[in-house]
PDB file of C-alpha atoms in Angstrom:
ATOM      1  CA  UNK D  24      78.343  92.053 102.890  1.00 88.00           C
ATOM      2  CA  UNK D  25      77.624  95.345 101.414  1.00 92.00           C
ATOM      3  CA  UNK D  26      78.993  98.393 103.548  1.00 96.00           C
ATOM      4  CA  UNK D  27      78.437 102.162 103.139  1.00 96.00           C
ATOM      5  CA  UNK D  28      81.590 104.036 104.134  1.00 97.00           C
ATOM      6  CA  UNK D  29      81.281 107.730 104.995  1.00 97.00           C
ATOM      7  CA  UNK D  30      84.184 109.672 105.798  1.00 97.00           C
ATOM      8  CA  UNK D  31      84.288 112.614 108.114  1.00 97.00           C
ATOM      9  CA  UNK D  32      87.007 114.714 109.395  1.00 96.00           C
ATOM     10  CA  UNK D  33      88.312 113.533 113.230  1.00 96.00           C
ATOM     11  CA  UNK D  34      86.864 111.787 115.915  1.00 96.00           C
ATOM     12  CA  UNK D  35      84.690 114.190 117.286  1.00 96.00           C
ATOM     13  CA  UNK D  36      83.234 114.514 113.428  1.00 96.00           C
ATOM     14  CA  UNK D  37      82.327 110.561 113.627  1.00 97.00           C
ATOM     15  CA  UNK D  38      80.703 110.987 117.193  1.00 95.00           C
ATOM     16  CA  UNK D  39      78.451 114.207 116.159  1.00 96.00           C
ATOM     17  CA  UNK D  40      77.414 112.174 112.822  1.00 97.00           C
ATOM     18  CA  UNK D  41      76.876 108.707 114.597  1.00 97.00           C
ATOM     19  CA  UNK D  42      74.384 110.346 117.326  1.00 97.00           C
ATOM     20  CA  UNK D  43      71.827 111.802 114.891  1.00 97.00           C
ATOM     21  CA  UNK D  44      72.363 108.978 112.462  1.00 98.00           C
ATOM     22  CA  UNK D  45      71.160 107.201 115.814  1.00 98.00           C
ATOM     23  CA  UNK D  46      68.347 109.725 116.560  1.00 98.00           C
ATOM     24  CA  UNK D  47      66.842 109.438 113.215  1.00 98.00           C
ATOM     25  CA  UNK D  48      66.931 105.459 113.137  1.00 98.00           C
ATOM     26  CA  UNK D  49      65.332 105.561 116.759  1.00 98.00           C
ATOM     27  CA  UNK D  50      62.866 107.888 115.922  1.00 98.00           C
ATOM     28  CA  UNK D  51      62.048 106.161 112.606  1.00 98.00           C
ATOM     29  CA  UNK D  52      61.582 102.208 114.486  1.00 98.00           C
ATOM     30  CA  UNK D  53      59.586 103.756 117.671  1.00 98.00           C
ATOM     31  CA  UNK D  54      57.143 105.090 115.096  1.00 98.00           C
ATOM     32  CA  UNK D  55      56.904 102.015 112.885  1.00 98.00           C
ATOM     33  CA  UNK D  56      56.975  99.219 115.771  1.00 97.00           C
ATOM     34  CA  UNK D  57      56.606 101.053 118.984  1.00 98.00           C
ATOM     35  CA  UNK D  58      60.201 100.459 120.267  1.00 98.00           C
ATOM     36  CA  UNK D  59      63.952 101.089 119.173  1.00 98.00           C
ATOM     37  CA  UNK D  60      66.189  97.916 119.903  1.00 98.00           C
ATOM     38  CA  UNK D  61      70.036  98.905 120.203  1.00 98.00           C
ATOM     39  CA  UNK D  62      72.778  96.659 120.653  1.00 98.00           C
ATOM     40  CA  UNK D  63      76.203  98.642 121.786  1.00 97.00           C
ATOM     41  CA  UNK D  64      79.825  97.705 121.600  1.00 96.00           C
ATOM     42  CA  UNK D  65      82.444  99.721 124.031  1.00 87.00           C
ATOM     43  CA  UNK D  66      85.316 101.803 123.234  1.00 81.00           C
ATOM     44  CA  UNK D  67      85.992 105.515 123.718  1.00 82.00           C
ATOM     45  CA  UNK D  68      83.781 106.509 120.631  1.00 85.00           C
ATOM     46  CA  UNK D  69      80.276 105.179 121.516  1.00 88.00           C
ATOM     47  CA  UNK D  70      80.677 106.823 124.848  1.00 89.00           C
ATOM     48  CA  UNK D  71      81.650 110.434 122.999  1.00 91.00           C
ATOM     49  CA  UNK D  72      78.581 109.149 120.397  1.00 93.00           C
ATOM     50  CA  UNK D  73      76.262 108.992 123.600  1.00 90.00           C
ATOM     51  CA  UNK D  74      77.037 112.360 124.716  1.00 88.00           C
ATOM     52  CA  UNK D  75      75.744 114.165 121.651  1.00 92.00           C
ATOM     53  CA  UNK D  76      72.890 111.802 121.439  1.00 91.00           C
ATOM     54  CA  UNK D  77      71.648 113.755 124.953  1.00 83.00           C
ATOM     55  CA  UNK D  78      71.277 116.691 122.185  1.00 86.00           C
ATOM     56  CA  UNK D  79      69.130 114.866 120.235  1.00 93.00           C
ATOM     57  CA  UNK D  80      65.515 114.005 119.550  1.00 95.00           C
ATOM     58  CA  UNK D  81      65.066 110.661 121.214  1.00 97.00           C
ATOM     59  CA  UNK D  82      62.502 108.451 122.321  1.00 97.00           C
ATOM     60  CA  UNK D  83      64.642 107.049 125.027  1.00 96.00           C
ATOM     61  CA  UNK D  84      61.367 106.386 126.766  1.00 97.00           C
ATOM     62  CA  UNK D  85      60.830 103.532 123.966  1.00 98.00           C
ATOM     63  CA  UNK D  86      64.646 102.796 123.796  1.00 98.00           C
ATOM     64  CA  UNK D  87      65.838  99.092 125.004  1.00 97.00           C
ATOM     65  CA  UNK D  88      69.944  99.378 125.304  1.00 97.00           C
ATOM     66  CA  UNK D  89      71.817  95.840 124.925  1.00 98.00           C
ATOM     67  CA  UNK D  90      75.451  95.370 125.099  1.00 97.00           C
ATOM     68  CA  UNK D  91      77.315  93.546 122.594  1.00 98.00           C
ATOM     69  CA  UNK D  92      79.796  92.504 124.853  1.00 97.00           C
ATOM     70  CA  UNK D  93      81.497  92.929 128.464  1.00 96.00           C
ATOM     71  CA  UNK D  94      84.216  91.939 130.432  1.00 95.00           C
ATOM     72  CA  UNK D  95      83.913  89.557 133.019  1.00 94.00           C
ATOM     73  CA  UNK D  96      84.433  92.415 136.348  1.00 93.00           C
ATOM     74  CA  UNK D  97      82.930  93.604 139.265  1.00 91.00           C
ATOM     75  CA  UNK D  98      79.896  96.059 138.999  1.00 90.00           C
ATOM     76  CA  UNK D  99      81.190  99.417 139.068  1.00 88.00           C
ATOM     77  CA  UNK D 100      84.736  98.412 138.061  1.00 88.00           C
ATOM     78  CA  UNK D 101      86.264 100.921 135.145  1.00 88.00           C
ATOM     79  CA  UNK D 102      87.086  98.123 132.671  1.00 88.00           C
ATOM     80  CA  UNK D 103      83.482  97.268 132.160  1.00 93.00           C
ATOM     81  CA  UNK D 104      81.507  98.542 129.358  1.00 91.00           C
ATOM     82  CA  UNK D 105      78.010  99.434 131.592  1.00 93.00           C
ATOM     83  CA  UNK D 106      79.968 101.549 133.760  1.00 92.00           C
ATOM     84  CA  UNK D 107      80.621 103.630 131.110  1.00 91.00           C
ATOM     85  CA  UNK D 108      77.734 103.236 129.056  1.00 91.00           C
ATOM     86  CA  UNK D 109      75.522 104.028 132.507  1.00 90.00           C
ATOM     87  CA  UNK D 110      77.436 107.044 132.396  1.00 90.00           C
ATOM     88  CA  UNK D 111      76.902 108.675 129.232  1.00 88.00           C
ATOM     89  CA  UNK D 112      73.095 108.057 129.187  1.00 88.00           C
ATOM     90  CA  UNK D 113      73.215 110.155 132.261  1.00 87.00           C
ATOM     91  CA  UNK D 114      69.641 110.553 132.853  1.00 88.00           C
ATOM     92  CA  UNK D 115      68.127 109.272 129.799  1.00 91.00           C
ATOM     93  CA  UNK D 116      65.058 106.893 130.813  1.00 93.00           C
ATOM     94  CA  UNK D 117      66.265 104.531 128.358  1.00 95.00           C
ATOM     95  CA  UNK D 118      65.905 100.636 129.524  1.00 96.00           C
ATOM     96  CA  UNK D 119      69.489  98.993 129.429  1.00 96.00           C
ATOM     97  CA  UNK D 120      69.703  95.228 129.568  1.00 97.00           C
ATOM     98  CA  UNK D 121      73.257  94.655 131.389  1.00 97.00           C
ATOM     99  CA  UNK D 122      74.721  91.050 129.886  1.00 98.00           C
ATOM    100  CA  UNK D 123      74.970  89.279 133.596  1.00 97.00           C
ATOM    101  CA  UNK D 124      79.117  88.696 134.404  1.00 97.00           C
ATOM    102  CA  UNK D 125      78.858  88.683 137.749  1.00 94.00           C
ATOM    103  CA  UNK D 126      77.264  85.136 137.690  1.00 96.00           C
ATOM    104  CA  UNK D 127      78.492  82.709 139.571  1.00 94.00           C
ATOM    105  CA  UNK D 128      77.749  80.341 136.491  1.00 97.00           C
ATOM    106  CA  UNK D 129      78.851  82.460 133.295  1.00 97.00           C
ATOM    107  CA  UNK D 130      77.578  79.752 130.839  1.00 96.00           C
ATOM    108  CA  UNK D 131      74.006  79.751 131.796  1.00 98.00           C
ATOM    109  CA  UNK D 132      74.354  83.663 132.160  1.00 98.00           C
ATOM    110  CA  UNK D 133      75.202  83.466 128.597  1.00 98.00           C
ATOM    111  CA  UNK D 134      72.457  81.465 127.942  1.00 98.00           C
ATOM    112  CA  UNK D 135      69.756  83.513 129.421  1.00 98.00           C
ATOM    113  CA  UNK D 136      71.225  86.222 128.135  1.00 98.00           C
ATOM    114  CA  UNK D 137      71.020  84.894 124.801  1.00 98.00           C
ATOM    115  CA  UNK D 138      67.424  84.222 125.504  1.00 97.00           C
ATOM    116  CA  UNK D 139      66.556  87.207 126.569  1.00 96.00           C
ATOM    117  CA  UNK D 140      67.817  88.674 122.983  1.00 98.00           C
ATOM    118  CA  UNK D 141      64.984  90.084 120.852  1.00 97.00           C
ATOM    119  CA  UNK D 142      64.862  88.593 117.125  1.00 96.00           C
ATOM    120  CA  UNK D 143      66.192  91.298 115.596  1.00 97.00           C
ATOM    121  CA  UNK D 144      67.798  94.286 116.267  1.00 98.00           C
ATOM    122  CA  UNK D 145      66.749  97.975 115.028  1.00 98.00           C
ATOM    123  CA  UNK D 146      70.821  98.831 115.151  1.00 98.00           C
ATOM    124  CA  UNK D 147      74.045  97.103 116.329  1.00 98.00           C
ATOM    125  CA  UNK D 148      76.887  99.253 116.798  1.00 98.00           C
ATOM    126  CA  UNK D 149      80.418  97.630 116.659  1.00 98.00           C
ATOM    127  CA  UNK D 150      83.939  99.201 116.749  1.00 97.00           C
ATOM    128  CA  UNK D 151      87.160  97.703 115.065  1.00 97.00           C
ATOM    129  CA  UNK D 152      89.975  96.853 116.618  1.00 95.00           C
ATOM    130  CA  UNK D 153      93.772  97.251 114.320  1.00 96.00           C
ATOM    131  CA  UNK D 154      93.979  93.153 114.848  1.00 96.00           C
ATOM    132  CA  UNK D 155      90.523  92.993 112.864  1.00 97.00           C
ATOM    133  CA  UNK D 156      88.590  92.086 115.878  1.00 96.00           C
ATOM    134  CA  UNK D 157      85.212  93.309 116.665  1.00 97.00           C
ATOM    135  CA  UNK D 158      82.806  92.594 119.955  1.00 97.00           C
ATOM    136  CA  UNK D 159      84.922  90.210 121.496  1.00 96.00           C
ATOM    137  CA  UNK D 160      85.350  87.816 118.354  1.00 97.00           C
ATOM    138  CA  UNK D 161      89.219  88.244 118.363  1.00 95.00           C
ATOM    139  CA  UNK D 162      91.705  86.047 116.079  1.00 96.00           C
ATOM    140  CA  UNK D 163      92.312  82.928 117.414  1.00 96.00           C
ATOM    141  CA  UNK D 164      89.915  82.112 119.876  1.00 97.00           C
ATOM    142  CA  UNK D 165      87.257  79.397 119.637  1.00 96.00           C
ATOM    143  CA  UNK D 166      84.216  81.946 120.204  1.00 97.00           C
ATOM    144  CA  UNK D 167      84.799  82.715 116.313  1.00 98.00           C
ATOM    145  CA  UNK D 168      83.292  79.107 115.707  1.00 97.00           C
ATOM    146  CA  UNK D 169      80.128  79.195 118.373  1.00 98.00           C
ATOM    147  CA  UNK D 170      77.452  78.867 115.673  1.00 97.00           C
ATOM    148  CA  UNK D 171      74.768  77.453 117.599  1.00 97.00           C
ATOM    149  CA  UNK D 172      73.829  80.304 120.414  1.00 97.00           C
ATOM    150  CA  UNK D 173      73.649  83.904 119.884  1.00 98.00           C
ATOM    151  CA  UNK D 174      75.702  85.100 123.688  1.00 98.00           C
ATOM    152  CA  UNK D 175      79.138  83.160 124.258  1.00 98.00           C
ATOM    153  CA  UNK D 176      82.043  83.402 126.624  1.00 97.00           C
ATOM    154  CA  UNK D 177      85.793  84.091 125.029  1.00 96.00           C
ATOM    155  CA  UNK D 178      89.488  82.836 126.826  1.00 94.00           C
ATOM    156  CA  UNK D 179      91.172  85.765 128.486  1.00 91.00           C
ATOM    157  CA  UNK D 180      91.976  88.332 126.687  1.00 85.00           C
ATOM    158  CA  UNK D 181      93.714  91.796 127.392  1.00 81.00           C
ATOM    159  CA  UNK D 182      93.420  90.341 131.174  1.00 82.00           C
ATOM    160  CA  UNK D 183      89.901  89.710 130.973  1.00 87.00           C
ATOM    161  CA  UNK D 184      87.544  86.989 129.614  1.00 94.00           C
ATOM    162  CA  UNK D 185      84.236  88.259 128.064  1.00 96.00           C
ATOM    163  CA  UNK D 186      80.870  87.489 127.234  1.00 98.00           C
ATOM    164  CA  UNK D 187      80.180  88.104 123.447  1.00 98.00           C
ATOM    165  CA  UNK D 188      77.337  88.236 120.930  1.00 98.00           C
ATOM    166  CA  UNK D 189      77.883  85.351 118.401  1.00 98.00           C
ATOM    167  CA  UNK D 190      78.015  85.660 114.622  1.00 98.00           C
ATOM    168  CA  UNK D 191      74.494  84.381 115.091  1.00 98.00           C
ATOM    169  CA  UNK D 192      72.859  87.312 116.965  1.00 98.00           C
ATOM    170  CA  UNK D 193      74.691  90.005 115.125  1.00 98.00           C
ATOM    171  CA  UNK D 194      73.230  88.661 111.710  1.00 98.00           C
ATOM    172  CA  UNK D 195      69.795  89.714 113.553  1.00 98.00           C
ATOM    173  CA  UNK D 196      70.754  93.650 113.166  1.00 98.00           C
ATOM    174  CA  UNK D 197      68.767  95.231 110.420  1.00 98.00           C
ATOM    175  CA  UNK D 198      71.418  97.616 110.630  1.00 98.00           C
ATOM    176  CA  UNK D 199      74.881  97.460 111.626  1.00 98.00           C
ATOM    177  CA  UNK D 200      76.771 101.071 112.068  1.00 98.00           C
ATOM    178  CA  UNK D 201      80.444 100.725 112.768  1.00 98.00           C
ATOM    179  CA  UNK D 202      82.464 103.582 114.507  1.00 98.00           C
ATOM    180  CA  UNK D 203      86.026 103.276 113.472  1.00 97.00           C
ATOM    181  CA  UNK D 204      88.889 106.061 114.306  1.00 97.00           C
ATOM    182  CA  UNK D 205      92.859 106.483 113.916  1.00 96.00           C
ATOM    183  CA  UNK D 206      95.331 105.406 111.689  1.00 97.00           C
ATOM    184  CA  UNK D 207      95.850 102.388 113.501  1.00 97.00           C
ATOM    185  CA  UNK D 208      92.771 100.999 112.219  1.00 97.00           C
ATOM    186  CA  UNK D 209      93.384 101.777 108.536  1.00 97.00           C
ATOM    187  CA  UNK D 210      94.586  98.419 107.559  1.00 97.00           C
ATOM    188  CA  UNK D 211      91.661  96.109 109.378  1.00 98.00           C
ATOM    189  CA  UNK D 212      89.334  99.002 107.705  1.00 98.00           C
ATOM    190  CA  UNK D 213      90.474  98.425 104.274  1.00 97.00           C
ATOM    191  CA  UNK D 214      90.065  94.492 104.995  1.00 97.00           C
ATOM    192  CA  UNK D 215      86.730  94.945 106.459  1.00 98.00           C
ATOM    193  CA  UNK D 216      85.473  96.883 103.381  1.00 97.00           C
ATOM    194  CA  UNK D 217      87.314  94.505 101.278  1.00 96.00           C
ATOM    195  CA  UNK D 218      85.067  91.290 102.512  1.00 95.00           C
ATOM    196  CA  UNK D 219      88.729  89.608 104.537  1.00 97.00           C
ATOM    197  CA  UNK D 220      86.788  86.916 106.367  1.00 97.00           C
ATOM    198  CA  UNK D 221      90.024  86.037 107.468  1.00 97.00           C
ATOM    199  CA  UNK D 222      89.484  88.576 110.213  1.00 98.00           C
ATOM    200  CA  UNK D 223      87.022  88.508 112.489  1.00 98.00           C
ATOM    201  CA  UNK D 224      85.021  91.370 111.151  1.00 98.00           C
ATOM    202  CA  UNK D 225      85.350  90.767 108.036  1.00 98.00           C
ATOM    203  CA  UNK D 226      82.754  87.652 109.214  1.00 98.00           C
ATOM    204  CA  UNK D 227      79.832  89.600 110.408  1.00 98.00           C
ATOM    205  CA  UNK D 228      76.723  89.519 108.326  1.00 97.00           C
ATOM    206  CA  UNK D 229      73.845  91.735 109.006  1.00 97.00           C
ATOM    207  CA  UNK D 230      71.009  93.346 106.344  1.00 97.00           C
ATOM    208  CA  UNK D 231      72.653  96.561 106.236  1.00 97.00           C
ATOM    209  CA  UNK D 232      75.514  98.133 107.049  1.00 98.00           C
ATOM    210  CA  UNK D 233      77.185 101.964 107.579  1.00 98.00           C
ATOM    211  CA  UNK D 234      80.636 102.454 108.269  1.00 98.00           C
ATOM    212  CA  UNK D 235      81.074 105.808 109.586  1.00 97.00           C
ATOM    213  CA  UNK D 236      85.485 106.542 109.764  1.00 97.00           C
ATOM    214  CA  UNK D 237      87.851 109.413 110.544  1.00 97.00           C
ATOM    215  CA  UNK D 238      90.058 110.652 107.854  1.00 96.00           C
ATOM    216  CA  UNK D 239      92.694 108.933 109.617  1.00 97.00           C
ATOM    217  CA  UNK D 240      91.038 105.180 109.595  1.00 97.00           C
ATOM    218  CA  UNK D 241      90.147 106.055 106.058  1.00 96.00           C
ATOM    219  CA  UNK D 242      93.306 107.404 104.551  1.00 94.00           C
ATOM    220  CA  UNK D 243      91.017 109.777 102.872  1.00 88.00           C
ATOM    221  CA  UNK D 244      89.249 112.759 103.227  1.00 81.00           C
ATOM    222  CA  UNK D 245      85.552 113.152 103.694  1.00 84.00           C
ATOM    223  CA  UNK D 246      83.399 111.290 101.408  1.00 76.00           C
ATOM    224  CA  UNK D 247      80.139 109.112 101.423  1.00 76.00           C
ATOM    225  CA  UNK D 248      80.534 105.641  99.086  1.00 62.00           C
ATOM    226  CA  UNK D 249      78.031 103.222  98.892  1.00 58.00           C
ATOM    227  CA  UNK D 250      80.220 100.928  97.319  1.00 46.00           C
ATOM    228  CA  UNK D 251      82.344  97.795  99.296  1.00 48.00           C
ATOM    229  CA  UNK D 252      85.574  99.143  98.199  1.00 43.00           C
ATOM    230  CA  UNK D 253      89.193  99.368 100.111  1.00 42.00           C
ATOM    231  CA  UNK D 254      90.056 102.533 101.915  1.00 44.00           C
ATOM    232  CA  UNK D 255      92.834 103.904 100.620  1.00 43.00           C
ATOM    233  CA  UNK D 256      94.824 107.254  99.838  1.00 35.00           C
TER     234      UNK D 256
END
């Protein structure tokens, strides 16, 4: 897959640039279709992403928030993506679609969840992880090979088990923008732009795709390529 890698300074730089990169695309799809359809990982920088986006010019009224994935914990508890995600929309009318954990059956949560998926999505966001894992489609486990439904559950990992989009449902992003910070992340990066499919992200497929990284992921300073080449000094 083709990606677009822009470079900015720090952290903060990627969170400022992701939120009106996010603006604009919302803006753009409520005015050509009526609605803005936005799939979101977790991690630390969607959450500082979200809190410049309350600066910007968004239709939240039209806005329809997804989650990628989620651990498998109680409502409310700190590990869970929502919590935080609830959190940094603050009051933003936006509708967020919660992936159900709290099931008492997580298969058929998955499953309804996965039907409740639109068929396509305006924007997915994912992060990286420094073991080249993104969602929760980490090395080794057998959600990596769920081909035939778009929402699955992984084994326990990092103490929790989760509930994942598939390769499946991410290739129904017209856009993908990845968030990826720190200079623990410059090796998966430089895989990732590099098309590794031996790591999970390198596996993803969608019709587009922006990589917005730090200086520190990138091991350069900032830039904008449109080219799939490594990161490097």
């Amino acid at each position: 897959m083709h990606h677009e890698l822009e470079v900015v300074a720090d952290p903060d730089a990627v969170a400022g640039t992701a939120a009106a990169f996010v603006a604009r695309q919302a803006r753009a799809c409520v005015q050509a279709h009526g609605r803005f359809t936005f799939a979101v990982s977790g991690g630390h920088t969607p959450w500082a992403m979200f809190a410049r986006l309350a600066h910007e010019d968004v239709p939240w009224e039209r806005v329809a928030v997804l989650q990628v994935d989620e651990r498998v914990a109680p409502d409310g508890d700190p590990d869970r993506n929502l919590t935080h995600l609830r959190e940094s929309l603050g009051a933003a009318p936006a509708e967020v679609i919660a992936m159900p954990v709290n099931d008492a059956d997580l298969d058929a949560a998955a499953a309804a969840y996965g039907r409740s998926l639109p068929e396509r999505f305006d924007l997915v966001h994912l992060g990286l992880g420094p073991d080249g894992h993104t969602a929760s489609l980490v090395p080794r486990d057998p959600v990596l090979e769920v081909l035939d439904r778009p929402v699955a559950l992984t084994a326990p990992y990092m103490g929790h088990r989760r509930m994942t989009l598939t390769y499946p449902a991410l290739a129904r992003a017209q856009q993908v923008l990845w968030l990826i910070t720190g200079a623990d992340k410059r090796e998966p990066l430089s895989r990732l732009l590099a098309g590794d499919r031996s790591i999970p992200a390198g596996r993803v497929e969608a019709a587009a795709s922006l990589v917005l990284a730090d200086a520190a992921a990138a091991g350069r300073g900032p830039a904008r390529v449109g080219a799939q080449s490594p990161a490097g000094p």
